[in-house]
Coordinates of C-alpha atoms in Angstrom, one line a residue:
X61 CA 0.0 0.0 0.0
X62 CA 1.4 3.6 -0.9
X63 CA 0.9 6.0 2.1
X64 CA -1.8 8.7 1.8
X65 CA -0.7 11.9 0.3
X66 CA -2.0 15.1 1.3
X67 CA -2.9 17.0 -1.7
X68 CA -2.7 20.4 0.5
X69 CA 0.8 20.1 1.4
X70 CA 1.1 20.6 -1.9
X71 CA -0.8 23.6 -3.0
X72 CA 1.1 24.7 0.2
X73 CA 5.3 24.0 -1.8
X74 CA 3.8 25.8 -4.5
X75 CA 4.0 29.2 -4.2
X76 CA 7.6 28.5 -2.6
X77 CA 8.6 26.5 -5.9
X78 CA 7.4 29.7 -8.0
X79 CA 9.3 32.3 -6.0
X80 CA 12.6 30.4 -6.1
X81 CA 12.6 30.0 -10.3
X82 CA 11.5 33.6 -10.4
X83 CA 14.7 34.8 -8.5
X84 CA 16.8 32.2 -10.0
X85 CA 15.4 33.6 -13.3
X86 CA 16.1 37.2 -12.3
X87 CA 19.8 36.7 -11.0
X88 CA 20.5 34.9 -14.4
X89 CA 19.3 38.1 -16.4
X90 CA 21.2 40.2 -14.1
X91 CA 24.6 37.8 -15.2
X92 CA 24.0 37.7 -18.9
X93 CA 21.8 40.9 -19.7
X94 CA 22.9 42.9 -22.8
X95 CA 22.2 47.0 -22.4
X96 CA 18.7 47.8 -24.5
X97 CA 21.0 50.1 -26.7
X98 CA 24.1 47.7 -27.1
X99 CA 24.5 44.8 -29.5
X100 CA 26.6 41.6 -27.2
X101 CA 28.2 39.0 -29.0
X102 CA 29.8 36.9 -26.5
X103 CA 32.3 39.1 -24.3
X104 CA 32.0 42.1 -27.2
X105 CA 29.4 44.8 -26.2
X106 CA 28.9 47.1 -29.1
X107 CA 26.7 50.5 -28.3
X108 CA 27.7 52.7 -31.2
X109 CA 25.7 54.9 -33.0
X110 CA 23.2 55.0 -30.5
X111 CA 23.2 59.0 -30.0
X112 CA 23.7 58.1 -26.1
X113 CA 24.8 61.2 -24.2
X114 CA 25.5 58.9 -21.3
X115 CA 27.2 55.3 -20.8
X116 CA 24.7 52.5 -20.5
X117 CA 24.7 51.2 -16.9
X118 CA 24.7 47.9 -15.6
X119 CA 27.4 46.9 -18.2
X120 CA 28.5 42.7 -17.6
X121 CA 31.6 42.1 -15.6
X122 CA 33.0 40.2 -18.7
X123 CA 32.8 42.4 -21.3
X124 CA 36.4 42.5 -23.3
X125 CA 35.7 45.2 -26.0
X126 CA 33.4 48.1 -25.4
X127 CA 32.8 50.2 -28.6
X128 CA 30.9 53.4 -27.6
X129 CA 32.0 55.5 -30.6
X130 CA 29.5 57.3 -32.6
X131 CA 27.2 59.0 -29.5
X132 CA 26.6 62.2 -27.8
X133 CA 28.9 61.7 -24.9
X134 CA 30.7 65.4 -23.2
X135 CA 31.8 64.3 -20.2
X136 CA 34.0 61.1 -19.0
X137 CA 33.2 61.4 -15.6
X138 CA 35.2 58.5 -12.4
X139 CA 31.6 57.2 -11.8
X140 CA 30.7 56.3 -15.5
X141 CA 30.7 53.0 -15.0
X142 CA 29.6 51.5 -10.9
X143 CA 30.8 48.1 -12.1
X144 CA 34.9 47.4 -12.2
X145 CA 35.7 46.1 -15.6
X146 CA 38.8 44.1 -15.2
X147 CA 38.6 42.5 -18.2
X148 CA 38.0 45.0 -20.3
X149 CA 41.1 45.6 -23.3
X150 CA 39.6 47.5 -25.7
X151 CA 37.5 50.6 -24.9
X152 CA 36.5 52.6 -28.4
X153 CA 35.2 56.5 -27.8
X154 CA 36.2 57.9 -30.9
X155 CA 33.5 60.4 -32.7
X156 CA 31.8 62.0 -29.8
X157 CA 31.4 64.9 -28.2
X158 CA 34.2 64.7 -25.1
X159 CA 35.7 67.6 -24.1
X160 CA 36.2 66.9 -20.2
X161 CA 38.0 63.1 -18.5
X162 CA 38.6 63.0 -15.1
X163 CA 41.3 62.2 -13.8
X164 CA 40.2 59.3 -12.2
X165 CA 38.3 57.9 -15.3
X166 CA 40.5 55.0 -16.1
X167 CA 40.7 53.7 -12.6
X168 CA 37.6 50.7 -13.1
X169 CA 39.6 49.6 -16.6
X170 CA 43.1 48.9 -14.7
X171 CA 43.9 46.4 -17.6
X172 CA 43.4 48.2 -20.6
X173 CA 45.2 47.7 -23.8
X174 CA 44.0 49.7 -26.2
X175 CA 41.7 53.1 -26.3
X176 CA 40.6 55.3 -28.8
X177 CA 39.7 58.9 -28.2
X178 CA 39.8 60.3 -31.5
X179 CA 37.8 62.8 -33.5
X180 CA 36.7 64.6 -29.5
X181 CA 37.1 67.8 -28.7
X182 CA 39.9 67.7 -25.8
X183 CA 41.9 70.9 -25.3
X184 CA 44.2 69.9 -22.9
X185 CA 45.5 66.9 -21.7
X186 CA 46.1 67.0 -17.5
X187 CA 48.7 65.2 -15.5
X188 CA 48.5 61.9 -14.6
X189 CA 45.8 61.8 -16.7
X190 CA 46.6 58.0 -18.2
X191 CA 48.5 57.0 -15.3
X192 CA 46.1 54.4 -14.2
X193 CA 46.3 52.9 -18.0
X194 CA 49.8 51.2 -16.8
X195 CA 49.5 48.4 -19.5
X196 CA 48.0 50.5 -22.0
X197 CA 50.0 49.9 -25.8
X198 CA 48.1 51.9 -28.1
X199 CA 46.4 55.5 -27.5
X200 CA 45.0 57.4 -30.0
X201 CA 44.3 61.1 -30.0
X202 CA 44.4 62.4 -33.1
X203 CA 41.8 64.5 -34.2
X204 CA 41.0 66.5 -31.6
X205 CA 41.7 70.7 -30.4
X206 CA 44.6 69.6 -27.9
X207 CA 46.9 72.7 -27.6
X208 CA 48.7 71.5 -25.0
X209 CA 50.4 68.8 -23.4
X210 CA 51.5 68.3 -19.7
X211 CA 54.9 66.6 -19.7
X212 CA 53.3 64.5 -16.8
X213 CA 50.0 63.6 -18.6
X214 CA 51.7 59.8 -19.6
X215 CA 53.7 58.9 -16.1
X216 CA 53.7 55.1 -15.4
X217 CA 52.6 54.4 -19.0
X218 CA 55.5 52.0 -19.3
X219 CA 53.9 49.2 -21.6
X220 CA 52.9 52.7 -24.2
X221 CA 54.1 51.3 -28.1
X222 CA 51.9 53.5 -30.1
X223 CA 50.8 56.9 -29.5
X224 CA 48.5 59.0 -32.0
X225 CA 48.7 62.7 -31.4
X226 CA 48.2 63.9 -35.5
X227 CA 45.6 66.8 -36.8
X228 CA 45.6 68.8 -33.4
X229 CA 47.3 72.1 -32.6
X230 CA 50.0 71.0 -30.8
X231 CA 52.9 73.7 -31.2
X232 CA 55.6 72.8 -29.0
X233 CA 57.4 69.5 -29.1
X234 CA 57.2 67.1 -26.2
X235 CA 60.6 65.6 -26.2
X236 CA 60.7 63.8 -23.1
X237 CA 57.9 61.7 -24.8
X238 CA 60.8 60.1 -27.6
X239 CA 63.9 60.6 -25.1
X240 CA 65.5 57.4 -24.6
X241 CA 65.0 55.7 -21.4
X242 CA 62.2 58.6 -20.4
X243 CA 59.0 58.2 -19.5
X244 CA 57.6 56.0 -22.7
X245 CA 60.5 53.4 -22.9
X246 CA 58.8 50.8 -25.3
X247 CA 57.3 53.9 -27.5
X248 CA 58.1 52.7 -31.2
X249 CA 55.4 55.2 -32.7
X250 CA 54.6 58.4 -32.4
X251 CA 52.6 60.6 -34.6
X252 CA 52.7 64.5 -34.5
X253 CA 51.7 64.9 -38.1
X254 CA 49.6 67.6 -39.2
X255 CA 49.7 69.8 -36.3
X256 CA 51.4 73.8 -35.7
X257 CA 55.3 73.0 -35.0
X258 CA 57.5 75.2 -36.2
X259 CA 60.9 74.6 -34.4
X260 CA 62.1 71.4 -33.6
X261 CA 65.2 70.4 -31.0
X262 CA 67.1 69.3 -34.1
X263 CA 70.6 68.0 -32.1
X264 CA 68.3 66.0 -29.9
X265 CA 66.2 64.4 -32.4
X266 CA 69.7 63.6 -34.3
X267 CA 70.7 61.8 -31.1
X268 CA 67.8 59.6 -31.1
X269 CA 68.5 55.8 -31.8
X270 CA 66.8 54.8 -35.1
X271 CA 63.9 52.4 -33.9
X272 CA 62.6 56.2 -32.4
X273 CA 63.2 58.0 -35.1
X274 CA 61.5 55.5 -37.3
X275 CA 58.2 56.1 -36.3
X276 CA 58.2 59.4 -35.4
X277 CA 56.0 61.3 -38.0
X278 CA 56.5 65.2 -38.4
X279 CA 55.2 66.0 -41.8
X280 CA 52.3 69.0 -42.4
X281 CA 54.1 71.1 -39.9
X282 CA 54.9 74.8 -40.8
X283 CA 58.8 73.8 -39.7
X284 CA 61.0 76.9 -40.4
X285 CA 63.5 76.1 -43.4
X286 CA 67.1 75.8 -42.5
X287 CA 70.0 73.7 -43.5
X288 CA 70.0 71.9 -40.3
X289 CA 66.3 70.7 -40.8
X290 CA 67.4 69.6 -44.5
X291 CA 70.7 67.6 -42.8
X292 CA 68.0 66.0 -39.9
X293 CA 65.5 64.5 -43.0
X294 CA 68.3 63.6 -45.6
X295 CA 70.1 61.3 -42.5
X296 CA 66.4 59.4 -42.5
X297 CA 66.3 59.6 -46.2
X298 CA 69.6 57.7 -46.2
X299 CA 68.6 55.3 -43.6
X300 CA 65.4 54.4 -45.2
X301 CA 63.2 55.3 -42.4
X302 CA 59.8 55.0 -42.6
X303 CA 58.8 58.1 -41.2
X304 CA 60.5 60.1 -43.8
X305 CA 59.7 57.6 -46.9
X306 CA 56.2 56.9 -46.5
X307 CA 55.5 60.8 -46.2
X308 CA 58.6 62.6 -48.7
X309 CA 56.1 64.6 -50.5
X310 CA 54.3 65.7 -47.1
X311 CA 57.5 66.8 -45.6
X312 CA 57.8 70.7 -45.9
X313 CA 58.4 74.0 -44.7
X314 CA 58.2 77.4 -44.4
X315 CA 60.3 80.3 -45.6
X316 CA 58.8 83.9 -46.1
X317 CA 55.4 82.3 -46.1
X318 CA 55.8 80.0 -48.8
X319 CA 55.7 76.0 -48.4
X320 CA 58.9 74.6 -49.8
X321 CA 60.0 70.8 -49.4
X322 CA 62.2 69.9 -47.1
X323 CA 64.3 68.2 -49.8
X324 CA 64.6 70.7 -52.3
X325 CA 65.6 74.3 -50.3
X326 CA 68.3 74.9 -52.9
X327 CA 67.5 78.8 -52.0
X328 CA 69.1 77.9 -48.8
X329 CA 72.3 76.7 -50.6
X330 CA 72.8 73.9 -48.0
X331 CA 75.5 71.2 -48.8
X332 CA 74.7 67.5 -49.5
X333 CA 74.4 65.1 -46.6
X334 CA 77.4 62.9 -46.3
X335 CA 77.2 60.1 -43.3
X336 CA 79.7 60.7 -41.0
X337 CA 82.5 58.3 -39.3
X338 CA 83.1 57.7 -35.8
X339 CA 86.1 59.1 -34.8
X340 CA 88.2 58.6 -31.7
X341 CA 92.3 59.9 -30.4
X342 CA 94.8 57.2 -28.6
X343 CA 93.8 55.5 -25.9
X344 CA 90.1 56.3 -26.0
X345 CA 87.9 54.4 -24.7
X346 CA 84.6 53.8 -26.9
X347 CA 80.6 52.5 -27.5
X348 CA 79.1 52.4 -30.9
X349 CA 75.9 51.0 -31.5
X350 CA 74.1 49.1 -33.8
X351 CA 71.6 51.7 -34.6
X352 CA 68.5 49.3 -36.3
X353 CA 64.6 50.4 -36.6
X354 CA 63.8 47.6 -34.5
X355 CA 64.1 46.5 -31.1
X356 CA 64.9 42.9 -30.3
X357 CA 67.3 42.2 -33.2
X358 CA 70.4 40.0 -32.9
X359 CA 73.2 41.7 -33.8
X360 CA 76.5 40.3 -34.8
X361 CA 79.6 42.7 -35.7
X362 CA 82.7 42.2 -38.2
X363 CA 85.8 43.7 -38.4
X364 CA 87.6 45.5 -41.0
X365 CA 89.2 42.2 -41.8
X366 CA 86.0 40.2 -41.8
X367 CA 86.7 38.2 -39.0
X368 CA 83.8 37.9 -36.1
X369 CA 84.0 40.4 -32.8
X370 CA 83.3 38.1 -29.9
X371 CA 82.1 39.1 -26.4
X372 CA 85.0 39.0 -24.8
X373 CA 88.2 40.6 -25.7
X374 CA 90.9 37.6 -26.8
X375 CA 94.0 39.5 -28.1
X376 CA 92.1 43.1 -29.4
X377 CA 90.7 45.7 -28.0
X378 CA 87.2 45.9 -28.7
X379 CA 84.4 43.4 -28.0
X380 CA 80.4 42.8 -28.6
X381 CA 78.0 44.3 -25.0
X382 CA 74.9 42.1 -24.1
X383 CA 72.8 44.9 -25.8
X384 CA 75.0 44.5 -29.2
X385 CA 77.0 47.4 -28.9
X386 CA 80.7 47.4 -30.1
X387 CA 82.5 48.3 -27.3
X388 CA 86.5 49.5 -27.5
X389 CA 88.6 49.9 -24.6
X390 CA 92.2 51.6 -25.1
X391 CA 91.9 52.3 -29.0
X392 CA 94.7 52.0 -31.2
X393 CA 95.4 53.3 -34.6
X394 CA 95.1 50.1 -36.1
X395 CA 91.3 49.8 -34.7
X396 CA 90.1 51.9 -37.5
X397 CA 88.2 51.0 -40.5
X398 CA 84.6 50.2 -41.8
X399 CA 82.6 47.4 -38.8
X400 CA 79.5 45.8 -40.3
X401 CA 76.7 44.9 -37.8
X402 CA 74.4 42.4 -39.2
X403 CA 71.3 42.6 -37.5
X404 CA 68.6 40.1 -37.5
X405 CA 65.0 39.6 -36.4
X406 CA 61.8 37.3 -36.5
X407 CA 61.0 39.2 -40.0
X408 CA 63.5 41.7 -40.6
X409 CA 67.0 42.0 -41.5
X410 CA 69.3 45.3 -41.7
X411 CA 73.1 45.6 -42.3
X412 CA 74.9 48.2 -41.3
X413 CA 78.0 50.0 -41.8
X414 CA 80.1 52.1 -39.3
X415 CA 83.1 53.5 -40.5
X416 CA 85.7 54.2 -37.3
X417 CA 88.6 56.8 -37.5
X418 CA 91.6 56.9 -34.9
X419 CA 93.9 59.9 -34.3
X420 CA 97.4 59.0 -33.9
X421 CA 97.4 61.0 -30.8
X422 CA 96.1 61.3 -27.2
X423 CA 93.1 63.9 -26.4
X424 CA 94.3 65.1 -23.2
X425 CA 98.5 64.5 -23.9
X426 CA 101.1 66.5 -21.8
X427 CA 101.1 70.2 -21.7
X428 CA 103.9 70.8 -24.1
X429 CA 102.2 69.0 -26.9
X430 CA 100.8 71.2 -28.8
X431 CA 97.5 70.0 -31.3
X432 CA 99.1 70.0 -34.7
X433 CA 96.7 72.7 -36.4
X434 CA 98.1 75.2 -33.6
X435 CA 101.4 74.7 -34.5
X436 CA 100.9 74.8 -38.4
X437 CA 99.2 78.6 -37.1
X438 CA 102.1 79.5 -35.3
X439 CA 104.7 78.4 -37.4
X440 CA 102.9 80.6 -40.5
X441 CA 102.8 83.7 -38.3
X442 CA 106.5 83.5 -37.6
X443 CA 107.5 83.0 -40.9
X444 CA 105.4 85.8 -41.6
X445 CA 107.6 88.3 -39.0
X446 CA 110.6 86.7 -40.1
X447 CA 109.3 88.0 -44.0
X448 CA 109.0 91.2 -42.7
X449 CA 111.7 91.3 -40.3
X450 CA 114.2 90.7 -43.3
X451 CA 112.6 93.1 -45.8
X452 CA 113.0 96.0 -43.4
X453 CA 115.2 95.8 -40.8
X454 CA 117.8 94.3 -42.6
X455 CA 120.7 97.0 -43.4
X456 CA 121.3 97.7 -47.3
X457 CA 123.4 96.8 -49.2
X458 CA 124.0 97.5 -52.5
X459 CA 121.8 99.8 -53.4
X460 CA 122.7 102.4 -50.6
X461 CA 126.7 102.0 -51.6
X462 CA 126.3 104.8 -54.9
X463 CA 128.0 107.5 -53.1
X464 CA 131.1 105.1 -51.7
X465 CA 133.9 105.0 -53.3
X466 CA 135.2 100.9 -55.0
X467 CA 136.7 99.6 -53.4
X468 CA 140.5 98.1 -54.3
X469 CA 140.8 95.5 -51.9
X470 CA 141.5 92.3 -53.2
X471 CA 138.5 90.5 -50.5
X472 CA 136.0 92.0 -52.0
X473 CA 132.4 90.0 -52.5
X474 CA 131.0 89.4 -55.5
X475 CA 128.1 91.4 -54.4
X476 CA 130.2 94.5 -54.6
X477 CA 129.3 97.8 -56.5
X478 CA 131.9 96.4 -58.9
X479 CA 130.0 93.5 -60.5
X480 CA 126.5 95.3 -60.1
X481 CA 125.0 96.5 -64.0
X482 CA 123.4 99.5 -62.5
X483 CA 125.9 102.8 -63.2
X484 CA 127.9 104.0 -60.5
X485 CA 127.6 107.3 -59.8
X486 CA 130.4 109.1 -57.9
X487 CA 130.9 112.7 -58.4
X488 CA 134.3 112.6 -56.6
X489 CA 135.7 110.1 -59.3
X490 CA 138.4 112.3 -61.3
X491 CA 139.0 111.6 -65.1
X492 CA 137.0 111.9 -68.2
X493 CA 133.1 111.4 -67.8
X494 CA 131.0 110.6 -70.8
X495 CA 127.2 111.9 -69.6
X496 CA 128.7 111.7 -65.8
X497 CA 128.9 108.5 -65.7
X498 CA 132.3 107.2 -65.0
X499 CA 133.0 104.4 -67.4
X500 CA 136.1 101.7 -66.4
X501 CA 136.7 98.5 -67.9
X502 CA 137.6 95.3 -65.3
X503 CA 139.0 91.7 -66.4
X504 CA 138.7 88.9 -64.2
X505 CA 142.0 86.9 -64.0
X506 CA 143.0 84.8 -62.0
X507 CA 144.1 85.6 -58.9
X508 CA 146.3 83.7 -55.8
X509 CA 144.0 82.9 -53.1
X510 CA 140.9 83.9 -54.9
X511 CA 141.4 81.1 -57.2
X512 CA 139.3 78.7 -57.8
X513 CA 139.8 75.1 -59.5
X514 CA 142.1 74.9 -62.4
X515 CA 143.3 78.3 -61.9
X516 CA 139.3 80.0 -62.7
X517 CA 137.4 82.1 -60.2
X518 CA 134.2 80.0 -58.7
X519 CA 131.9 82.3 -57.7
X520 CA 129.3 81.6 -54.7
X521 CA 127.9 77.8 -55.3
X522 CA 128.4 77.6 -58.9
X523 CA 129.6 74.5 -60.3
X524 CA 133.1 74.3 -61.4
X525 CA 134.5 75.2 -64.8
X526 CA 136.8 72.9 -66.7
X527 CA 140.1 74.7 -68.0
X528 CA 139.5 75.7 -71.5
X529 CA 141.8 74.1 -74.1
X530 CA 142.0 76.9 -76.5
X531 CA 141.3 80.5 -78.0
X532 CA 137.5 81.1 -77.7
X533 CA 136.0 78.9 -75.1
X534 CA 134.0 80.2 -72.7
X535 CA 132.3 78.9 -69.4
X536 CA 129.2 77.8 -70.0
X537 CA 126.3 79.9 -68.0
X538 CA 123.1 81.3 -68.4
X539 CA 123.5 84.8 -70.4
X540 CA 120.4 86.1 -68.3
X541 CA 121.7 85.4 -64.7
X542 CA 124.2 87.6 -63.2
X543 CA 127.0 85.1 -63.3
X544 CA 127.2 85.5 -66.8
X545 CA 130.1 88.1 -65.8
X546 CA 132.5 86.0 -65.1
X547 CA 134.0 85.8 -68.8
X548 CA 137.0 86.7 -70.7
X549 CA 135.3 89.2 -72.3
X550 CA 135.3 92.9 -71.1
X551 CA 132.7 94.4 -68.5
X552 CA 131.8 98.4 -69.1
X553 CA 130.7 99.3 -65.3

């Protein structure tokens, strides 16, 4: 027999039975309810084009991407969301009306990767504004009014790769944003296109390694033409970078109000770019790098005589750093020459070429060496004095002797008055005067201890004079120098 069953207990479990599915059935929509204006698929939650001037609330827990572009939205208050979104990686605002973020705004998205602000109408940009976005990689700003930039706006954004700050009115450069090993370390990208620079810090953008420099992106920027702006662009042009290759015919500036590329300022009359070499004195010690556009690369170096540099120094000088750098300790002169780095990555190679020149001589010798160009300087200065020293404070010679007398004495030069083919003029000189001149007639013979080989006179450094072997012959000389004197034939002085 089955025991009797009271059909009011029952009636009684049923009302109980009802209100437990219905709350089961609420707390299930509360898990997995989509907003009325927002499409889910999954952990995707797409609200866009909505017109909403406020974000939806209630928003799941597990939502991954949230794309709110498209709407009416001013204001980016710390309360827009009550619910902490730690799984949220993608948050998409571009196209709306924001013109005001708290500070604080980013604080319930602690783990997000990528966000998009573009085409807003943000002014400024605040400090610490991003500094709860500490694994952010890619921010994009381009597209708004932003005039200015605090330089503490992107502290503790260490994991930053890619930031967009293009077709604003940004007019001063934030270097500390590209220095090396400043605020953004891992920043490979950064786009300032299309905004209202005009000067640029050209030595420290020279001084930036190449992976920077490669995707940093001036073009449409009123820049103010100079040679040192056509040297900057033509060293990317030569390296190939892609900042300056993907954009040549966007890169310009300006000069009395006119637009000129930066590569053809031939009005400026600037020289061509030629790559320079790395040069170091005696004893130096020395770091060159393997300047690639990528990060990450292995890097292997090669000497001038295409043999491997290793890591540690055998029986050289120089040896490869962890990072790849060439590093030379105690240079010598025969350290120079052209080192190829060959650099090579998941899907990119590069090969470059540094050329090193050595100075055979110390940069801080002893005191009484003295750098060679000074001493070229000095040593034409004093032959300069000793120029003038001799043309006019020597005492004259010849010239001033006209009013002296000949002299008879048998030691006489051969610079004497005697052998000179200007007339002597002596007033005292007794005798018959044709024109008053005094005319005289000399022979040179040969004399006893004025002779010179063979029984002929040898003037000054001449070279000797063979003895003549009959009537007629002469010495041989040049009839327009002055030792063409010395002949048998008679002198009229």
């Amino acid at each position: 027999m089955h025991p009797h069953r009271d059909p009011r207990g029952l009636w009684l479990l049923l009302p109980s039975l009802s209100l437990l599915l219905f709350e089961v059935a609420r707390a299930g929509r509360a898990v997995v309810s989509c907003p009325a204006a927002c499409l889910c698929a999954s952990n995707i939650l797409s609200c866009s084009k909505q017109q909403l001037p406020n974000v939806p609330h209630s928003l799941p827990s597990y939502t991954a991407l949230l794309d709110l572009s498209h709407n009416n939205l001013s204001r980016l208050r710390a309360e827009w969301t009550p619910t902490r979104l730690t799984q949220l990686h993608s948050l998409l605002l571009s196209h709306n009306h924001l013109n005001f973020i708290s500070s604080e705004a980013f604080s319930p998205v602690p783990n997000l990767r990528y966000l998009d602000l573009s085409s807003n109408q943000l002014r400024t940009l605040d400090e610490f504004l991003f500094s709860d976005l500490q694994v952010l990689e890619v921010l994009l700003l381009y597209n708004n009014h932003i005039m200015a930039v605090d330089r503490c706006a992107f502290d503790d954004m260490a994991q930053l790769q890619k930031l967009y700050l293009s077709q604003n009115q940004i007019s001063r450069f934030p270097l500390e944003l590209v220095k090396e090993g400043a605020k953004l370390p891992k920043l490979t990208l950064l786009d300032l296109s299309s905004n209202k620079l005009k000067n640029l810090p050209l030595p420290d953008l020279q001084k930036l390694p190449a992976w920077i420099k490669n995707g940093l992106y001036l073009h449409n920027n009123p820049l103010n033409c100079d040679c040192e702006l056509y040297q900057l662009f033509s060293h990317w042009q030569y390296r190939q970078l892609s900042s300056v290759m993907d954009f040549q015919e966007d890169l310009y500036c300006m000069n009395s109000k006119k637009l000129h590329n930066v590569f053809n300022l031939s009005f400026l009359n600037c020289g061509e770019y030629q790559e320079r070499a790395w040069e170091a004195h005696l004893g130096d010690n020395l770091v060159i790098k393997c300047d690639t556009k990528h990060q990450g690369m292995t890097k292997v170096w090669v000497t001038p005589s295409n043999e491997r540099v290793l890591d540690e120094v055998t029986n050289g000088t120089v040896r490869v750093t962890e990072d790849g750098s060439l590093h030379f300790k105690k240079v010598q002169v025969e350290d120079g020459g052209v080192y190829t780095c060959y650099a090579m990555g998941e899907a990119f190679n590069e090969t470059l070429s540094v050329e090193l020149k050595v100075y055979n001589f110390t940069l801080h010798g002893h005191h009484d060496t003295l750098n060679t160009a000074y001493t070229t300087l000095v040593g034409c200065i004093l032959s300069v004095v000793l120029v003038l020293i001799y043309l006019y404070l020597t005492p004259c010679r010849c010239w001033c002797r006209g009013v002296e007398k000949p002299s008879s004495h048998q030691g006489d030069s051969l610079s004497s008055s005697m052998l000179s083919t200007t007339p002597n003029h002596d007033p005292m000189a007794g005798g018959d005067k044709d024109d008053g001149f005094d005319r005289r007639v000399a022979f040179l013979e040969p004399a006893g201890p004025g002779q010179g080989q063979n029984g002929k006179l040898k003037p000054g450094n001449t070279l000797p004079v063979p003895e003549a072997t009959g009537k007629g012959q002469r010495r041989m000389s040049d009839p327009e120098s002055v030792s063409s004197v010395f002949s048998d034939t008679p002198i009229v002085v």
